[in-house]
XYZ file of N, CA and C in Angstrom:
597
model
N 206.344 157.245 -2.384
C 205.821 156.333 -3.404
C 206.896 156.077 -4.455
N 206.984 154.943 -4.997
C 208.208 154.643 -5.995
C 207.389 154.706 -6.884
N 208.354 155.275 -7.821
C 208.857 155.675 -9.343
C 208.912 154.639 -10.222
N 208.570 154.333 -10.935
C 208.968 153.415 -12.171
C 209.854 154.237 -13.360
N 210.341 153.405 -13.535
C 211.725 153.394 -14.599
C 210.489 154.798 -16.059
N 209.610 154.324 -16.390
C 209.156 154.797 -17.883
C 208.693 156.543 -17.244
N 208.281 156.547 -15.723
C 207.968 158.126 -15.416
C 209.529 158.441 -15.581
N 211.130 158.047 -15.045
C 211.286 159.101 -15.167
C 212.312 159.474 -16.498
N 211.858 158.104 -17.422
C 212.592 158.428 -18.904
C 211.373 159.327 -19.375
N 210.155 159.737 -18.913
C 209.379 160.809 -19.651
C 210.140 162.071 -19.223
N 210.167 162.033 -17.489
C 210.877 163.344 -17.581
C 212.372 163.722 -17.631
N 212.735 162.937 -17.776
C 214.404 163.004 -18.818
C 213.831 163.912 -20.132
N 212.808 163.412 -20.948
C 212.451 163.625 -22.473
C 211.838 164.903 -22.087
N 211.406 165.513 -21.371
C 210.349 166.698 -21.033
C 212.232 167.592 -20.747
N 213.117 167.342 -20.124
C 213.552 168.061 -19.519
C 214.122 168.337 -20.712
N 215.172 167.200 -21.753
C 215.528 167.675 -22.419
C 214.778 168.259 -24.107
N 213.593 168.472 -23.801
C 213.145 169.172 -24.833
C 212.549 170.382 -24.866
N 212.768 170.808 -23.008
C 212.432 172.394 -22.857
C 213.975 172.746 -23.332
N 214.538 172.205 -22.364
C 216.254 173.048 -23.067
C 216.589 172.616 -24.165
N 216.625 171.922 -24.994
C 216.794 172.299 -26.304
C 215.542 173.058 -27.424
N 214.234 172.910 -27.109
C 213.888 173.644 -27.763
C 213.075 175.258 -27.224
N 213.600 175.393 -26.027
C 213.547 176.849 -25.647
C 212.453 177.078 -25.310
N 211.629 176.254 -24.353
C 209.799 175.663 -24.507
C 209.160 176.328 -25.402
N 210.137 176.235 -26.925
C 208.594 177.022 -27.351
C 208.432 178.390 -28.295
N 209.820 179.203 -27.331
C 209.514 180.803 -27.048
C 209.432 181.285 -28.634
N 210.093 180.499 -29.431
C 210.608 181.496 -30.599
C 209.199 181.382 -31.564
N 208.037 180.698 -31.395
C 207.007 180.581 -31.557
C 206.410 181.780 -31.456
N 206.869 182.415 -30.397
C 205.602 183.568 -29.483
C 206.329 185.249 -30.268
N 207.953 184.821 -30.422
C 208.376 186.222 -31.224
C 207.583 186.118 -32.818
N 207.117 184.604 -33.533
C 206.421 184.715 -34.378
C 204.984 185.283 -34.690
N 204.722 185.037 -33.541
C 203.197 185.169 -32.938
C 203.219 186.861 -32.862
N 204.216 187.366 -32.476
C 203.963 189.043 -32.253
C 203.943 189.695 -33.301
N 205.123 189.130 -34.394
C 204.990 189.467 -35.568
C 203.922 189.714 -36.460
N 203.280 188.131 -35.985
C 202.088 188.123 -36.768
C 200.895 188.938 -36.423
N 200.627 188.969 -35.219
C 199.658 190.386 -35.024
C 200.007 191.370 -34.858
N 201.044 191.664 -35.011
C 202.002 192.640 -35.361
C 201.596 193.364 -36.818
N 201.815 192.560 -37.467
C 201.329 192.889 -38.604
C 199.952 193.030 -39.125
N 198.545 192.358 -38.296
C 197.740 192.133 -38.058
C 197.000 193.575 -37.713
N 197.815 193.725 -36.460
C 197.160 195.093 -36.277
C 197.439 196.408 -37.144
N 198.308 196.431 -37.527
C 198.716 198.007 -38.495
C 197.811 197.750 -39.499
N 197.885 196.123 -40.072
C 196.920 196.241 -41.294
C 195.214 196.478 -41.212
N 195.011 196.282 -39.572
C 193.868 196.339 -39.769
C 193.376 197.965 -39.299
N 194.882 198.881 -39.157
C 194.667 200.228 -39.336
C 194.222 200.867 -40.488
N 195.040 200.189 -41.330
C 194.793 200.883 -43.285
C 194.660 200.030 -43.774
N 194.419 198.999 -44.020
C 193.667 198.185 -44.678
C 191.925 197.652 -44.764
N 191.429 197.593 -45.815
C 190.209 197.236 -45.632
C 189.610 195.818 -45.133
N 188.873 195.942 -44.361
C 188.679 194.820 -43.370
C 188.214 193.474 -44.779
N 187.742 193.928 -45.557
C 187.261 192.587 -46.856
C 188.682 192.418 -47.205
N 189.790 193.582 -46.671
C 190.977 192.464 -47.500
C 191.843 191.861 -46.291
N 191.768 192.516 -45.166
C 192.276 192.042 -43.772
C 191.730 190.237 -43.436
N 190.593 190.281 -43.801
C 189.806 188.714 -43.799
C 190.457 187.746 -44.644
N 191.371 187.612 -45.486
C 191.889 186.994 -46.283
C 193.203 187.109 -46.093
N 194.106 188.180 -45.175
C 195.309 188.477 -44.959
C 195.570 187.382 -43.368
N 194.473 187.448 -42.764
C 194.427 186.992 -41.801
C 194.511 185.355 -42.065
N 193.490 184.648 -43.076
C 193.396 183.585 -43.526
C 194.611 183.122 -44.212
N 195.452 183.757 -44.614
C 197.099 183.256 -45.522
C 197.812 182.847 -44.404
N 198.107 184.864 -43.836
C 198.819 184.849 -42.731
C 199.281 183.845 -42.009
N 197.841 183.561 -41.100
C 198.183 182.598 -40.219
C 198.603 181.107 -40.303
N 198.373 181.011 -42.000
C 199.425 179.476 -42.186
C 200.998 180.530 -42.091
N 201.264 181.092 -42.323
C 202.726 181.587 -42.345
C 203.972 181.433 -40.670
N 202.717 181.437 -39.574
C 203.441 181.440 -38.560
C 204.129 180.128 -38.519
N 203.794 179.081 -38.363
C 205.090 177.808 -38.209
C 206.092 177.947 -39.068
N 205.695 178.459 -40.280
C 207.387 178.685 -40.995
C 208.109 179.439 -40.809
N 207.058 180.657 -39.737
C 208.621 182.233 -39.224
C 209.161 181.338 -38.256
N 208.003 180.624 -37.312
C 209.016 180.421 -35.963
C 209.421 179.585 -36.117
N 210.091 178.768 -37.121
C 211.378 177.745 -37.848
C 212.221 178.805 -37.831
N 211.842 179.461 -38.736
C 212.921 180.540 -39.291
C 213.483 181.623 -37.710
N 212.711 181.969 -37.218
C 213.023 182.550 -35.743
C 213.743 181.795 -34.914
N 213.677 180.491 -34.677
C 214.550 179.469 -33.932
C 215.938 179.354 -34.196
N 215.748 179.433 -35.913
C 217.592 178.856 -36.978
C 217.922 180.220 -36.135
N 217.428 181.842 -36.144
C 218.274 182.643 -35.900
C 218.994 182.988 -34.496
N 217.896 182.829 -33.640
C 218.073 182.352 -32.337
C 218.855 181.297 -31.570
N 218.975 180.259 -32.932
C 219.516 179.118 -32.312
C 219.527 178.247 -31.307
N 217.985 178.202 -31.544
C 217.561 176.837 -30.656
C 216.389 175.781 -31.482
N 217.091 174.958 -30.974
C 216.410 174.203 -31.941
C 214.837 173.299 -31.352
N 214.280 174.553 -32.006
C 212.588 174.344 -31.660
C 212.069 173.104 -32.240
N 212.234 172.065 -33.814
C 211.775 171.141 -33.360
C 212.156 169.988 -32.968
N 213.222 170.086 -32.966
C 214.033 168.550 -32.145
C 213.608 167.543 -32.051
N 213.210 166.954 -33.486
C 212.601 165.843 -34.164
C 213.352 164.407 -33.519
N 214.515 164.321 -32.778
C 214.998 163.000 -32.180
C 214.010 163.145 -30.820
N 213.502 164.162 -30.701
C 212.561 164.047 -29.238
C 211.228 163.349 -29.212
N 211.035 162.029 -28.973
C 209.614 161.553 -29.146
C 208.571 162.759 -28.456
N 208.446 163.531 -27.285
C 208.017 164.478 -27.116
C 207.360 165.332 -28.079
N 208.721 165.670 -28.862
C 208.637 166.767 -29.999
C 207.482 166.405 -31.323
N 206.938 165.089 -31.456
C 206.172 164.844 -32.522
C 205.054 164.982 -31.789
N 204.546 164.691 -30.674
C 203.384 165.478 -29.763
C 203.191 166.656 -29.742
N 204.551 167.286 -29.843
C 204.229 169.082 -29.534
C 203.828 169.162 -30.981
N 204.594 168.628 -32.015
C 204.036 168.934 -33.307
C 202.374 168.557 -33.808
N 201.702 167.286 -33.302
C 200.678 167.100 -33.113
C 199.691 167.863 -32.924
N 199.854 168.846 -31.905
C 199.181 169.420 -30.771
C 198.795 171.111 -31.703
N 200.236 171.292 -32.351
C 200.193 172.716 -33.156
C 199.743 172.126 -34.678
N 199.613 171.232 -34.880
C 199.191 170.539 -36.657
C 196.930 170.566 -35.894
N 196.786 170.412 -34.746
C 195.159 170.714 -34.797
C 194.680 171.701 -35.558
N 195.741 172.933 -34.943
C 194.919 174.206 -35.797
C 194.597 174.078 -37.539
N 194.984 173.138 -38.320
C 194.886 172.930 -39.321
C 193.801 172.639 -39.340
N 192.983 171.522 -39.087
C 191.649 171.029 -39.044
C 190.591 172.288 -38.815
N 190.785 173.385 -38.447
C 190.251 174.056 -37.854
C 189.873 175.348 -38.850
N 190.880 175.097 -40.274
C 190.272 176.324 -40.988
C 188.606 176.121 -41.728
N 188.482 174.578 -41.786
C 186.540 174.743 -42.604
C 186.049 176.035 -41.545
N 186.264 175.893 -40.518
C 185.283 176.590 -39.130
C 186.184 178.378 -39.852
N 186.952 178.380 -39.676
C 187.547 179.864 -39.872
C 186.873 180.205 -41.166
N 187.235 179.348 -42.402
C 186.215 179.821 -43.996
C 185.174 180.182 -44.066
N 184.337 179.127 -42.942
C 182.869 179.727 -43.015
C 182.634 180.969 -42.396
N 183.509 181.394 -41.716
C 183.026 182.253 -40.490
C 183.700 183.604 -41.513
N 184.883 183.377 -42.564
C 185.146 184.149 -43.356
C 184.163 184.866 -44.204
N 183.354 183.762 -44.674
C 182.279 184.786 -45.572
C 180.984 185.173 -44.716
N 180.695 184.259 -43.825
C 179.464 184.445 -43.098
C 179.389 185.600 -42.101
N 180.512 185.787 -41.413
C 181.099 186.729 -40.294
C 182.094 187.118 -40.376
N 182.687 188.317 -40.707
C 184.098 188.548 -40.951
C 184.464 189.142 -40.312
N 183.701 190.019 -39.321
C 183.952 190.919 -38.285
C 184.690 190.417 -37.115
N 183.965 188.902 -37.153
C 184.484 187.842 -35.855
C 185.869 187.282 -36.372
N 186.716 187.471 -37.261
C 187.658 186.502 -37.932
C 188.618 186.842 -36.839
N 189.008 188.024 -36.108
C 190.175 188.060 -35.146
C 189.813 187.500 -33.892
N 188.366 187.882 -33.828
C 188.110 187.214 -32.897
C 188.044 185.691 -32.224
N 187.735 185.001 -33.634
C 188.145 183.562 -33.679
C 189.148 182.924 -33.984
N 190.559 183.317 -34.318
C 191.192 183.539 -34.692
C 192.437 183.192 -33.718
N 192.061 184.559 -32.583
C 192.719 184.647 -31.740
C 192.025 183.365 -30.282
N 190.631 182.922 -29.858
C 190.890 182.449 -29.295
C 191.182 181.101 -29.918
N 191.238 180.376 -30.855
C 191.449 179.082 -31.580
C 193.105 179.225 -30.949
N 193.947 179.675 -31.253
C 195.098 180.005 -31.379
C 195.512 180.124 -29.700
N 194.498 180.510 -28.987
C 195.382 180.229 -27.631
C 194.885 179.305 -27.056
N 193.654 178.479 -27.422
C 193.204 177.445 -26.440
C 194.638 176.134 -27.181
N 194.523 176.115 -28.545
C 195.721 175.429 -29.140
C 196.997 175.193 -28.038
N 197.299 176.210 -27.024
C 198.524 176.183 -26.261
C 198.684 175.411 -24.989
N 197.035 175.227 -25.088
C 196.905 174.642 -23.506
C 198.002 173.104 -23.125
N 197.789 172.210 -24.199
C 198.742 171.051 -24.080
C 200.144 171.197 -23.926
N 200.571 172.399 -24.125
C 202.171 172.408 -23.848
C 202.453 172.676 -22.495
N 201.033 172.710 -21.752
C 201.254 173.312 -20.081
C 201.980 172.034 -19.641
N 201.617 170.808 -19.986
C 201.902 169.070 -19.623
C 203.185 168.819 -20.659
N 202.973 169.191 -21.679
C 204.714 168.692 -22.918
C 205.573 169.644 -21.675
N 205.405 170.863 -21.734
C 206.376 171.500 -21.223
C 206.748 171.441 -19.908
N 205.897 171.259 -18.977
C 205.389 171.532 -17.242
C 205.660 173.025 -17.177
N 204.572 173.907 -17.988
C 204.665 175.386 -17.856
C 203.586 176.586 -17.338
N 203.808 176.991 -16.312
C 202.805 178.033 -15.891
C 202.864 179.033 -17.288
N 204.122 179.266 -18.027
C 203.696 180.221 -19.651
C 202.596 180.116 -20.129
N 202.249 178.857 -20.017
C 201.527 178.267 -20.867
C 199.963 178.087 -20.385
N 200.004 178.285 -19.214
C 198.687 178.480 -18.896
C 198.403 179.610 -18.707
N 198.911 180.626 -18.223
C 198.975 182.292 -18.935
C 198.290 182.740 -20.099
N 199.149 182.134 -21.228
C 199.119 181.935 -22.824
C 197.757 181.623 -23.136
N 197.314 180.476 -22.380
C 195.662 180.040 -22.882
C 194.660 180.888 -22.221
N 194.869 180.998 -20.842
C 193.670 182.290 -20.161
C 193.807 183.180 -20.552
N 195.376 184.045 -20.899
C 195.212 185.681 -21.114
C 194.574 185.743 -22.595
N 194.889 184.586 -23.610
C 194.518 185.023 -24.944
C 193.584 184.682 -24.658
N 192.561 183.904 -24.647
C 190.993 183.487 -24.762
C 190.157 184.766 -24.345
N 190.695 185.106 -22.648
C 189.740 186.142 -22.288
C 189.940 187.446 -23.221
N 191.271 187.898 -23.360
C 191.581 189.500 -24.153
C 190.664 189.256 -25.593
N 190.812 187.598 -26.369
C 190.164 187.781 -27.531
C 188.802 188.254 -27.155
N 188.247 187.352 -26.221
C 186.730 187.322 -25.892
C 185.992 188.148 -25.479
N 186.874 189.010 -24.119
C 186.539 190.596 -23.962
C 185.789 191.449 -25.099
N 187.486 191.393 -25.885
C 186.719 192.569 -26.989
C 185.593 192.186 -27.873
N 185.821 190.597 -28.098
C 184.954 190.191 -29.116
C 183.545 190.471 -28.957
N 183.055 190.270 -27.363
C 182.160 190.743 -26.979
C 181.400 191.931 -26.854
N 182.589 192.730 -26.418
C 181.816 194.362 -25.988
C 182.331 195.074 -27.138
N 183.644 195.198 -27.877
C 184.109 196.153 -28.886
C 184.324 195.464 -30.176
N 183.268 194.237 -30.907
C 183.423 193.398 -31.639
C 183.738 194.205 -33.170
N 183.010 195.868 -33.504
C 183.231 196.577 -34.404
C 184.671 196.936 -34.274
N 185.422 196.944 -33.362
C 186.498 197.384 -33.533
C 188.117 196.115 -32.875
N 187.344 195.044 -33.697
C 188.312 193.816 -33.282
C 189.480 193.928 -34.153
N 189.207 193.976 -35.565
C 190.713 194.282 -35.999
C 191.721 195.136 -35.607
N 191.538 196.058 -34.720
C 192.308 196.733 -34.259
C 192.890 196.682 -32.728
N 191.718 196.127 -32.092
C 192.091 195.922 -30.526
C 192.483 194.564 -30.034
N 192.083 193.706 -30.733
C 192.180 192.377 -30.288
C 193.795 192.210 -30.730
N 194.502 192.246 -32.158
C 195.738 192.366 -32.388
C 196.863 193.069 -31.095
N 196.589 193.799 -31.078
C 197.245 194.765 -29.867
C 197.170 194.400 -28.453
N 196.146 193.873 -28.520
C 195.727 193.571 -26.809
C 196.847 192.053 -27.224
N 196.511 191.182 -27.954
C 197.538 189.667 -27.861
C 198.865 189.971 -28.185
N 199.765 191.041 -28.951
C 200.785 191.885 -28.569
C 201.087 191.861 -27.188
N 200.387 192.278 -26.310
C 201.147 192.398 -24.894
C 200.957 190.949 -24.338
N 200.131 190.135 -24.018
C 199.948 188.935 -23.917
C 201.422 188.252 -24.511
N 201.194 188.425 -25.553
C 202.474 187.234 -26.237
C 203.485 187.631 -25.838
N 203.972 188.756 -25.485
C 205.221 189.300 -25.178
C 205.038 189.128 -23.666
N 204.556 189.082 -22.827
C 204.429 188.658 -21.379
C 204.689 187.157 -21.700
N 204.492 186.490 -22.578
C 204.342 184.754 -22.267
C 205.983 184.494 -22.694
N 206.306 185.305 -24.313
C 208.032 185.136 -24.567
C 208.909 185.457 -23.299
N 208.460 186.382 -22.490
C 209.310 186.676 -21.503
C 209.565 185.277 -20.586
N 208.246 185.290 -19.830
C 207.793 184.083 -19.068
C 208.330 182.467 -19.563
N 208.240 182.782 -21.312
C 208.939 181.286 -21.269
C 210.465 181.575 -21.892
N 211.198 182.708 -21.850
C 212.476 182.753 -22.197
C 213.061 182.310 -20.568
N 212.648 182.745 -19.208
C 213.115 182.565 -18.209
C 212.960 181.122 -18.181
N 211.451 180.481 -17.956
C 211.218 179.132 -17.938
C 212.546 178.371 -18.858
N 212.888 178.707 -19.987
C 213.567 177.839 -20.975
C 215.237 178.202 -20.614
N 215.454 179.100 -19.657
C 217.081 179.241 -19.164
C 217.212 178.594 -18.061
N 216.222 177.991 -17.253
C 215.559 177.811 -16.065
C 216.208 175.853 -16.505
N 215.182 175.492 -17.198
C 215.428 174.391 -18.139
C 216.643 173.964 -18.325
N 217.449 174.954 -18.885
C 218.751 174.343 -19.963
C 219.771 174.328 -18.786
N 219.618 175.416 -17.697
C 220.663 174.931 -16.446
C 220.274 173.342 -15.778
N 218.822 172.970 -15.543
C 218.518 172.076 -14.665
C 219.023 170.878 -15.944
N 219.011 170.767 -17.075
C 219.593 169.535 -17.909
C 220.454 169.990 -17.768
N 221.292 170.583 -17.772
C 223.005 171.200 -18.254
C 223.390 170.070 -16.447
N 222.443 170.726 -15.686
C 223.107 169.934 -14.056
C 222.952 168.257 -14.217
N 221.667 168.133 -14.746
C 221.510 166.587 -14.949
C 222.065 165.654 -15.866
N 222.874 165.847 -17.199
C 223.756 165.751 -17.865
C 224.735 165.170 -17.606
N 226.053 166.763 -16.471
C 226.697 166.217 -15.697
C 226.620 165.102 -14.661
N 225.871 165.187 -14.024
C 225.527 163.968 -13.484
C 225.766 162.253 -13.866
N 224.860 162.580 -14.713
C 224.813 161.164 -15.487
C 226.179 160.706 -16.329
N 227.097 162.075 -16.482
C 228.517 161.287 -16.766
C 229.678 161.227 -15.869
N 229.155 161.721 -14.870
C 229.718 161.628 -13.199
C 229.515 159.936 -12.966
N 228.165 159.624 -12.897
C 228.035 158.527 -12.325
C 228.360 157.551 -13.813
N 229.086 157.842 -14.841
C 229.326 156.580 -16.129
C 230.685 156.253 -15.379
């Protein structure tokens, strides 16, 4: 079946915005951090102040994994990428989404990791198509179910298990998309050449 010219300037734009922005990954070292921190606090800390640490917090992650990318040096948002204002799109939902987290702050606070955490991985599902990534569908099943598991059966003890349990999750997905994103930067690095082979 033939190709039209606009499929394969999309995946020109897909290819070069896994390899330059690393699909992603430096997102997910933010992400560990953050329940990283998530979980110790919800060792010694009191859960009425964990509910509000959680609520700051989690605006804080897009500005580590800026800051995680500059150090890493890849440049996660690669704003010349029409792509890249979709991926930004896609991670700007979770914003809309705190009325639902506030209420659930004073009304239910027990559930805050719990909702928390699956809001935050169904959020990932669209980068399976920005990116073309099995990470990423990993990322949305393993977090939804691990949040949902516990939320369900060990919901008294979510600040502590649910953090930890998306710890290994996220660090299975950084792995998964550090390979995916070296995987990437060779197949543009080959297609590149190419295209100044044939100038």
């Amino acid at each position: 079946m033939k190709q039209d010219v606009s499929h394969f300037n999309f995946e020109k734009l897909r290819m070069e915005l896994s390899a330059e922005a690393g699909k992603g990954y430096p997102m997910f070292i933010a992400g560990i951090i953050f329940w990283l921190l998530m979980g110790v606090g919800g060792l010694f800390v009191p859960q009425n102040v964990m509910v509000w640490v959680y609520l700051f917090g989690i605006g804080l992650v897009l500005p580590l994994g800026i800051l995680v990318s500059k150090v890493v040096q890849v440049n996660f948002l690669a704003t010349h990428n029409p792509l890249s204002a979709i991926g930004g799109l896609v991670g700007g939902i979770q914003i809309f989404f705190a009325p639902i987290i506030i209420l659930i702050a004073y009304q239910q606070p027990d559930w805050i990791p719990f909702v928390v955490g699956v809001l935050t991985g169904a959020h990932f599902l669209p980068y399976v198509a920005i990116y073309q990534s099995k990470g990423y569908i990993f990322q949305t099943v393993a977090t939804v179910l691990a949040a949902s598991v516990i939320g369900f059966v060990w919901m008294d003890r979510a600040y502590s298990l649910i953090p930890f349990s998306l710890i290994i999750v996220y660090s299975i997905t950084l792995s998964w998309l550090m390979r995916e994103a070296k995987e990437a930067k060779e197949k543009w690095t080959t297609a590149e050449k190419k295209d100044t082979i044939s100038l």
